[in-house]
Coordinates of C-alpha atoms and ligand atoms in Angstrom, one line a residue:
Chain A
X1 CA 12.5 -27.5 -11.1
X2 CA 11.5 -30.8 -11.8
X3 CA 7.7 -30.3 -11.7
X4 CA 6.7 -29.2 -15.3
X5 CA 8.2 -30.5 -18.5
X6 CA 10.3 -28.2 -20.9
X7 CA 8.3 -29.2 -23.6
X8 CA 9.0 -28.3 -26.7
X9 CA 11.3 -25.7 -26.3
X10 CA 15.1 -25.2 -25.1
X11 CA 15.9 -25.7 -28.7
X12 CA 17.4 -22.4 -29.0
X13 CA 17.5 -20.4 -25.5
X14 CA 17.6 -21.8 -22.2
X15 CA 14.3 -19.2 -21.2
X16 CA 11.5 -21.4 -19.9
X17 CA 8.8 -22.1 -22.3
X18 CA 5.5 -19.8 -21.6
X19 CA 3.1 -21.0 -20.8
X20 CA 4.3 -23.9 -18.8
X21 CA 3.0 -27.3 -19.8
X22 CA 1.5 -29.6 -17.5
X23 CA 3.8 -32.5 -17.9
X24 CA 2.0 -35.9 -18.7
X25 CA 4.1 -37.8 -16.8
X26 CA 3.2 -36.6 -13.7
X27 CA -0.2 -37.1 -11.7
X28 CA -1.6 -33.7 -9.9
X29 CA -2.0 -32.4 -7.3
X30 CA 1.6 -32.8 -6.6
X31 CA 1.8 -33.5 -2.9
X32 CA 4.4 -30.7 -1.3
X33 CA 6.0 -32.0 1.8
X34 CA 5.7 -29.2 4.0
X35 CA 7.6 -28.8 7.2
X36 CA 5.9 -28.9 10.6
X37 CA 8.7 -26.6 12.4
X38 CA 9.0 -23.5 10.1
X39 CA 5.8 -24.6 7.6
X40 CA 7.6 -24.0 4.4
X41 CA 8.1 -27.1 1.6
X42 CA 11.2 -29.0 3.6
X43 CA 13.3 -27.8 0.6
X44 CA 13.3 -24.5 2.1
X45 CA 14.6 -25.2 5.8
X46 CA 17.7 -23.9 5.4
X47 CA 16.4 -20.6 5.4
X48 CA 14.5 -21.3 8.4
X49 CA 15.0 -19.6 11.4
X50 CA 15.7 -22.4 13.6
X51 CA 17.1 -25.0 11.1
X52 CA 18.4 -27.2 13.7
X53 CA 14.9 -27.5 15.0
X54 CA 13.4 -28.3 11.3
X55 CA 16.1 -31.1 10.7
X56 CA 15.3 -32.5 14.6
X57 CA 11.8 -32.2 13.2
X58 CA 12.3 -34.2 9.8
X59 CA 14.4 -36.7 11.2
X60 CA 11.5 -37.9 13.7
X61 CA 8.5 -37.9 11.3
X62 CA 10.1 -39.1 8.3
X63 CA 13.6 -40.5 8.5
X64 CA 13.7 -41.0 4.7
X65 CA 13.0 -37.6 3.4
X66 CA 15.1 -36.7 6.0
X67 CA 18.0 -38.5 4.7
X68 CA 17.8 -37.1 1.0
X69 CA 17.2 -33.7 2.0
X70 CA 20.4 -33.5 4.0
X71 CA 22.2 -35.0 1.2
X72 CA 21.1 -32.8 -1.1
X73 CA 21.4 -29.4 1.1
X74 CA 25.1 -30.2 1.3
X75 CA 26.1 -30.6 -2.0
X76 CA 23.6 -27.1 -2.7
X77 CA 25.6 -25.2 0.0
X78 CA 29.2 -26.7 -1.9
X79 CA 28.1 -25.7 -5.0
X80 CA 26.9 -22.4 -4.2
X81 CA 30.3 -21.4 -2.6
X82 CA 32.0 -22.3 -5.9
X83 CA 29.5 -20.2 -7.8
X84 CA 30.4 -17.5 -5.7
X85 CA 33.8 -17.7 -5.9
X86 CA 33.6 -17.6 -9.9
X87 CA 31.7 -14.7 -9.8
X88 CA 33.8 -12.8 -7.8
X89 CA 37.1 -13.9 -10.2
X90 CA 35.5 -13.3 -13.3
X91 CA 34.0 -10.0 -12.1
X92 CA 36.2 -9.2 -9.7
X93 CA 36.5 -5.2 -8.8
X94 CA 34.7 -3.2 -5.4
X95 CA 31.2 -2.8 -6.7
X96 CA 31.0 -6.7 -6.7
X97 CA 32.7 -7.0 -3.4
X98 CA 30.2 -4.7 -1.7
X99 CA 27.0 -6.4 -3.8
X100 CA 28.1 -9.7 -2.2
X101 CA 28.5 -8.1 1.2
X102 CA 24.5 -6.7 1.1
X103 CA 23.5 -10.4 -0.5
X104 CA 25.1 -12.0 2.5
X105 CA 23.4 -10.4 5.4
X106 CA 20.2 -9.4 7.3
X107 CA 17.8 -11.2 5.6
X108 CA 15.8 -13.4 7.5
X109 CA 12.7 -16.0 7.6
X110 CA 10.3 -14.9 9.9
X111 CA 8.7 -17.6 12.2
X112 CA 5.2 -17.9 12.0
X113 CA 4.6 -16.2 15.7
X114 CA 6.5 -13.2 14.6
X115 CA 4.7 -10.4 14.2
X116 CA 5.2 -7.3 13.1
X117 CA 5.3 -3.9 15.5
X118 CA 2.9 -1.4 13.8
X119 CA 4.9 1.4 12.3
X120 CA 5.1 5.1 13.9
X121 CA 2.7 7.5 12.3
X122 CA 0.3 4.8 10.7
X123 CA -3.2 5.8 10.0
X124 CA -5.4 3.6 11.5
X125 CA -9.3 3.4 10.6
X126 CA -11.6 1.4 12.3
X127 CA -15.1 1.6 12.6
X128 CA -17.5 1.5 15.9
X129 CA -20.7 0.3 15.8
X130 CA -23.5 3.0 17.6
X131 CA -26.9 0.8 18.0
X132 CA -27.6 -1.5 16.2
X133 CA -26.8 -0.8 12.8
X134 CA -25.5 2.8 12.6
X135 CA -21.4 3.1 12.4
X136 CA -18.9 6.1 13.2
X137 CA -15.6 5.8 11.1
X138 CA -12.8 6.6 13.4
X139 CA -9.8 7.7 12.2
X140 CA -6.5 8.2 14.6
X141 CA -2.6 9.4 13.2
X142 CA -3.1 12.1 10.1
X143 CA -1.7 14.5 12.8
X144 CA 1.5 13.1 12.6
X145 CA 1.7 13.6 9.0
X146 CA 1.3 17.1 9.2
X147 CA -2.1 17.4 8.3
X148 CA -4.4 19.9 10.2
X149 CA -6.9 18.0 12.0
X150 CA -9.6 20.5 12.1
X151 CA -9.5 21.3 8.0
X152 CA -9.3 17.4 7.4
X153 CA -12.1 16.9 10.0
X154 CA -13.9 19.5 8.1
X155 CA -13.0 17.9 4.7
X156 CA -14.4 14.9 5.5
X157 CA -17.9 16.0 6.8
X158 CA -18.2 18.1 3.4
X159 CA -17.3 15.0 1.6
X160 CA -19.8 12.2 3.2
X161 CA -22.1 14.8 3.8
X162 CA -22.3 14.1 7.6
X163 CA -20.9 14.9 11.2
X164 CA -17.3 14.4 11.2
X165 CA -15.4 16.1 14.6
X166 CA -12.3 16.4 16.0
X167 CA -12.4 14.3 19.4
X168 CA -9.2 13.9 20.7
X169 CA -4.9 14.3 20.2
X170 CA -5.2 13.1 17.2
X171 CA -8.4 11.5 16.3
X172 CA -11.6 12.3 14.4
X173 CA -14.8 10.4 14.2
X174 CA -17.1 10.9 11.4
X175 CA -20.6 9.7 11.3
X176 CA -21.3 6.3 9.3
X177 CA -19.2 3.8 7.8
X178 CA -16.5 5.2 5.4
X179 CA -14.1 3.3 6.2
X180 CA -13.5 2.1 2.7
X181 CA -13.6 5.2 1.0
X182 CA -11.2 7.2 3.2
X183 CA -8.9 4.2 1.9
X184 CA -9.0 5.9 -1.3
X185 CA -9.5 9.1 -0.2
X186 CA -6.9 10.3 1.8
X187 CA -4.0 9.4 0.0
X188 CA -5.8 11.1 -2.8
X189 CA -6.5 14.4 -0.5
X190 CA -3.0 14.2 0.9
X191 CA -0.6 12.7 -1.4
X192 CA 2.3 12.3 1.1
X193 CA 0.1 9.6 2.6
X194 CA 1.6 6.5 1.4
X195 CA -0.9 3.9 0.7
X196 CA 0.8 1.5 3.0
X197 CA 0.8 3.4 6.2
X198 CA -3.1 3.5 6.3
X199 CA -4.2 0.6 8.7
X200 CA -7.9 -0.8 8.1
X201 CA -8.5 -2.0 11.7
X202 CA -12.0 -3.0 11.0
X203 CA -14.5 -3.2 13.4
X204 CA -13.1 -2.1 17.1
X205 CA -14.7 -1.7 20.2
X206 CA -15.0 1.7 21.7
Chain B
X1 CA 0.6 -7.4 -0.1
X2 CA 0.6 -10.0 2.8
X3 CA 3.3 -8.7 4.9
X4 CA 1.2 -7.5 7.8
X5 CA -1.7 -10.2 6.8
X6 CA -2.7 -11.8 9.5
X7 CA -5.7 -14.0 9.9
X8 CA -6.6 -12.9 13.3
X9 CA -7.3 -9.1 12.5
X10 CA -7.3 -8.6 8.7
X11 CA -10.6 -11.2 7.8
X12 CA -13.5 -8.9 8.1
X13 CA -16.1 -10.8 7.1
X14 CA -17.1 -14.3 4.1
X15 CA -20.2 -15.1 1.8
X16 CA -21.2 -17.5 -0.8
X17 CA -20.9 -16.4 -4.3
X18 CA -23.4 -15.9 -6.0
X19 CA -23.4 -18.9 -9.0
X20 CA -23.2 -15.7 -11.9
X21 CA -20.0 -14.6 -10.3
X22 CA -18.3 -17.9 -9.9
X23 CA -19.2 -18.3 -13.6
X24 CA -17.5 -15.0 -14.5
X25 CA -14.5 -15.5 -12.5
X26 CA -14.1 -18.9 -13.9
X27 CA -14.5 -17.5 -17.2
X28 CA -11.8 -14.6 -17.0
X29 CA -9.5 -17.1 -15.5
X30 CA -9.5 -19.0 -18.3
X31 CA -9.2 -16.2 -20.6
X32 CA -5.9 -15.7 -19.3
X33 CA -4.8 -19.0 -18.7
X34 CA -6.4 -21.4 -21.7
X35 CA -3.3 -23.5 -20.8
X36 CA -4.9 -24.6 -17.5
X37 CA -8.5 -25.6 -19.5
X38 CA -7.9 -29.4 -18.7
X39 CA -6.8 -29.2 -14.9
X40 CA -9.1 -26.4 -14.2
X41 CA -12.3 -28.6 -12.8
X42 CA -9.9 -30.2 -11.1
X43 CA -8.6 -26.9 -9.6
X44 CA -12.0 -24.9 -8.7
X45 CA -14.9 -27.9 -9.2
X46 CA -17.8 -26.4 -11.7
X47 CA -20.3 -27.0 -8.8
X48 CA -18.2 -25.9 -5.4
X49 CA -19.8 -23.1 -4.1
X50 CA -16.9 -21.0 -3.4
X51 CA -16.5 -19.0 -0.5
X52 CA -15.4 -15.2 -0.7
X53 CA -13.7 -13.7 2.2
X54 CA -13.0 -10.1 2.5
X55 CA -10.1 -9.0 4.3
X56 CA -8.7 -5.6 5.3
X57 CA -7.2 -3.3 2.6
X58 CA -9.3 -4.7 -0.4
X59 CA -8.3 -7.6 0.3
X60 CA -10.2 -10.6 -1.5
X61 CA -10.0 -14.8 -0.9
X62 CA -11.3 -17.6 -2.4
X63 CA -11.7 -20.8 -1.0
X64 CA -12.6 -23.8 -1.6
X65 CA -16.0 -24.7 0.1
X66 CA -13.1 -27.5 2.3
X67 CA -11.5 -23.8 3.5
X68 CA -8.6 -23.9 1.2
X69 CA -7.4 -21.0 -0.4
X70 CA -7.6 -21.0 -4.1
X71 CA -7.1 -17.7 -5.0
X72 CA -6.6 -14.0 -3.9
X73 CA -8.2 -10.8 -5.4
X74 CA -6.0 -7.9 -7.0
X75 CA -7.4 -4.4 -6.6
X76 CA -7.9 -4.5 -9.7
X77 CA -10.3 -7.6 -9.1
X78 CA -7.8 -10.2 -11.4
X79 CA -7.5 -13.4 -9.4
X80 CA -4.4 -14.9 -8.8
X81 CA -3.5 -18.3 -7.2
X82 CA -2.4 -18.7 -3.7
X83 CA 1.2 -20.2 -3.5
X84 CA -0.4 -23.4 -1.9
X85 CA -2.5 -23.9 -4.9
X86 CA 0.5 -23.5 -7.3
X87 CA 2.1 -26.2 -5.3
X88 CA 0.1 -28.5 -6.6
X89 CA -0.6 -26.8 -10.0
X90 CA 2.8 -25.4 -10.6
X91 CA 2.1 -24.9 -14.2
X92 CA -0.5 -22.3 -13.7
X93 CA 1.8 -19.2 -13.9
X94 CA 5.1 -18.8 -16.2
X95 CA 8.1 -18.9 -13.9
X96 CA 10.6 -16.7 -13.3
X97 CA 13.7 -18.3 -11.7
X98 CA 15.8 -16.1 -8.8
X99 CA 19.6 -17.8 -8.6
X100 CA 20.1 -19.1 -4.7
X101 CA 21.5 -15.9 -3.5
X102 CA 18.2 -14.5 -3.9
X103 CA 16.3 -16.7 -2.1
X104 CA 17.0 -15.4 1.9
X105 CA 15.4 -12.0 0.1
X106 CA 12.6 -13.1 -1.2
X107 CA 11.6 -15.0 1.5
X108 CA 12.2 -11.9 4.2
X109 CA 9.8 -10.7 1.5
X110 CA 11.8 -8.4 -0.6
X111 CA 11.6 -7.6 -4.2
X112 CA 13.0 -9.2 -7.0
X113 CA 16.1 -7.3 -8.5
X114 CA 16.8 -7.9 -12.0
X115 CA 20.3 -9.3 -11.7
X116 CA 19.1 -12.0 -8.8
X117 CA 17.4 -13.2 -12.8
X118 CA 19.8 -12.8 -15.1
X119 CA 22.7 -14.5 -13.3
X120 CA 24.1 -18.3 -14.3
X121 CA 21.3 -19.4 -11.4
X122 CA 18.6 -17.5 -12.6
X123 CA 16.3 -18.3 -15.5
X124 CA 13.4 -16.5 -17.4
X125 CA 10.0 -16.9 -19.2
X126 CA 9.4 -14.1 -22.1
X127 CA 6.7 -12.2 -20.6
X128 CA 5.5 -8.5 -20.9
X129 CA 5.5 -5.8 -18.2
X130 CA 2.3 -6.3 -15.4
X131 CA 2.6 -10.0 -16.2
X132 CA 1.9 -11.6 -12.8
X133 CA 4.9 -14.8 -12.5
X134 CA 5.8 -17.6 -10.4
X135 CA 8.9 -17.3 -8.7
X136 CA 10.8 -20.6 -8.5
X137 CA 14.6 -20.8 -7.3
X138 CA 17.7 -22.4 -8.5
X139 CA 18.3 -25.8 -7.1
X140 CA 14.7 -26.1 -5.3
X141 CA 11.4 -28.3 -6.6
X142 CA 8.8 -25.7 -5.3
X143 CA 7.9 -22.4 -5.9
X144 CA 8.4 -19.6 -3.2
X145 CA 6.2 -16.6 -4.4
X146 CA 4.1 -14.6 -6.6
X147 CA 4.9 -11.9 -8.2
X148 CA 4.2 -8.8 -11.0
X149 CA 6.8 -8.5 -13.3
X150 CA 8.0 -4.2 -13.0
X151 CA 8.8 -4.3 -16.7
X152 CA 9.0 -6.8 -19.3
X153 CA 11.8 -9.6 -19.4
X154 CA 13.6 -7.7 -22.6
X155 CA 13.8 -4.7 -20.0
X156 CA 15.2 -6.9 -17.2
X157 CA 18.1 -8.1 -19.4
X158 CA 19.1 -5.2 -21.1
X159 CA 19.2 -2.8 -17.7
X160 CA 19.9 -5.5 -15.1
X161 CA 19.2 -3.3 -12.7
X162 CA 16.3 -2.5 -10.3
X163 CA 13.4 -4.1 -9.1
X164 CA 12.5 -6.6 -11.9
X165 CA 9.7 -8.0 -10.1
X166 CA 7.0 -6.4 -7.9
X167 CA 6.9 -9.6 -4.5
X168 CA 2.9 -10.2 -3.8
X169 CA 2.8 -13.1 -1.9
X170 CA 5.4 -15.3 -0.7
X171 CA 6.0 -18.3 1.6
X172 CA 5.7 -17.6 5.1
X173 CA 3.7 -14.3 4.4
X174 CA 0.1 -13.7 6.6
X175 CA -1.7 -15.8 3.6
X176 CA 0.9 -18.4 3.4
X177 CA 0.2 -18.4 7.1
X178 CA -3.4 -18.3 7.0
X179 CA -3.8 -22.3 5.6
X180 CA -7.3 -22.5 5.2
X181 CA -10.8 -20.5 6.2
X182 CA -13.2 -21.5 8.4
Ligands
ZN1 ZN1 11.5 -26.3 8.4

């Protein structure tokens, strides 16, 4: 990286110095050229999804930065394939074979219109508004992590203090907003519940 | 952290800060980062009254009264700069360098494994365990995420295995997405 000086240090470890010094030959902000196709810095298109589009894209709007990128992401790719091929004579063996096998695949950037389908068996809370300020926390998919509906609706309605009912398959609404708390609280009732599968849908229409 | 983020459906709701809080948030920042004292007005101006926008799951922003996107909240409530403000400010955070084979995973928003550090390509700052780092790559001028180091750099080098690095935010993630707030 070419943004931040090495200081004073290198002298006897190639480990960055910490902190990083702003270097005094540079004037910030530094101005990152981002690009308009995949919206990462250009640097990065390669791991775009659509490079071809990217490159189309740089060589339009700026025909010099276009130029040095392409020059440079060649000689990157070339060197990286040598890299690789040292590793795998110096290391050599089937454990290495197979690591390179996993580093080669899958992964991909996501375009920005990608989005994600919402996993099976998420808890999702939302909240409903009933009047003008009064709320009802709603809360859909414990059922399909095994938890009785009927003791957790219960549960809850001890907890707040407040109506809490079992309305549907696998939904219960509890009187006021406690959106936020059953955030905390259920994975601390029900440790199974992963933190991540609990979806905060915020306000929804009912 | 931002993997599901999205603008449309996580933002719940933004206020001013109150002129107390900006002052304690500037403070603690600069607790942390002393390094960052001459740049920092620069960074977050004294006098800009800060937006805070709350998002789903805890989630905290600040921006810039122009919508941009200084920082993001922890649960914890420690601030830490968006990737677009490190792009300008890259010396904010120590870096931890991933070697080029690394890059495709961070970037599909993976963790960082230790050896992905620790080879020819990678490079590393001495930092402790729950250190939050830059990530920068081999060969590339700009950062591509944030991150909290799983244990400290000692640890990554002598097991060189595992996740060395917890992935918070990372290019192309909802927040990198998000640009700016209205
Ligand atoms: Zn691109």
């Amino acid at each position: 990286m070419a943004a931040v000086a090495d200081a004073n240090t290198e002298v006897n470890s190639r480990d960055f110095p910490n902190p990083i010094l702003p270097r005094t030959d540079i004037t910030y902000p530094i101005n990152v050229l981002y690009c308009g196709v995949c919206s990462l810095p250009t640097e990065y298109c390669d791991y775009s999804p659509e490079p071809e589009k990217c490159k189309e894209w740089l060589r339009q709007s700026l025909p010099d930065q276009f130029k040095a990128v392409s020059a440079g992401g060649a000689d990157d790719a070339a060197a990286a394939s040598a890299k690789d091929g040292e590793e795998g004579d110096q290391d050599g063996g089937d454990d290495d074979r197979k690591k390179k096998q996993t580093r080669g695949g899958k992964a991909r950037v996501k375009l920005p219109a990608a989005e994600e389908k919402k996993k099976p068996g998420a808890i999702k809370l939302s909240i409903a508004s009933r009047g003008k300020k009064k709320y009802v926390t709603v809360v859909t998919g414990l059922g399909s992590h095994g938890i009785d509906l009927k003791v957790a609706a219960k549960f809850f309605g001890q907890k707040f203090a407040c109506g809490s009912s079992l309305t549907g398959d696998d939904e219960i609404v509890i009187q006021g907003d406690v959106k936020d708390d059953l955030l905390d609280l259920i994975p601390e009732k029900w440790p199974d519940v992963d933190e991540d599968q609990i979806e905060d849908l915020g306000e929804q229409k009912r | 952290m931002f993997k599901k983020f999205s603008e449309k459906d996580s933002v719940s709701q933004s206020s001013q800060l109150k002129s107390s809080v900006i002052r304690n948030l500037r403070h603690n920042f600069l607790q942390q980062y002393p390094h960052v004292e001459p740049y920092f007005d620069e960074i977050w101006p004294k006098r800009d009254n800060v937006k805070l926008v709350k998002c789903q799951d805890h989630i905290e922003l600040i921006a810039s009264q122009t919508g941009d996107i200084l920082f993001f909240k922890q649960r914890d409530g420690t601030l830490l700069p968006t990737l677009r403000l490190v792009h300008k400010y890259p010396f904010i955070l120590p870096w931890m360098q991933v070697d080029k084979g690394a890059i495709k995973f961070v970037l599909s928003g993976a963790n960082v494994m230790c050896p992905g550090m620790t080879s020819p390509g990678g490079k590393m700052s001495v930092v402790a365990k729950d250190t939050p780092v830059l990530l920068v790559a081999e060969g590339k001028d700009h950062a591509l995420g944030i991150g909290m180091m799983k244990m400290s750099t000692e640890e990554v080098r002598k097991t060189n295995k595992g996740i060395g690095v917890d992935l918070i935010h990372f290019l192309n993630d909802g927040l990198w997405q998000m640009k700016s707030v209205k």
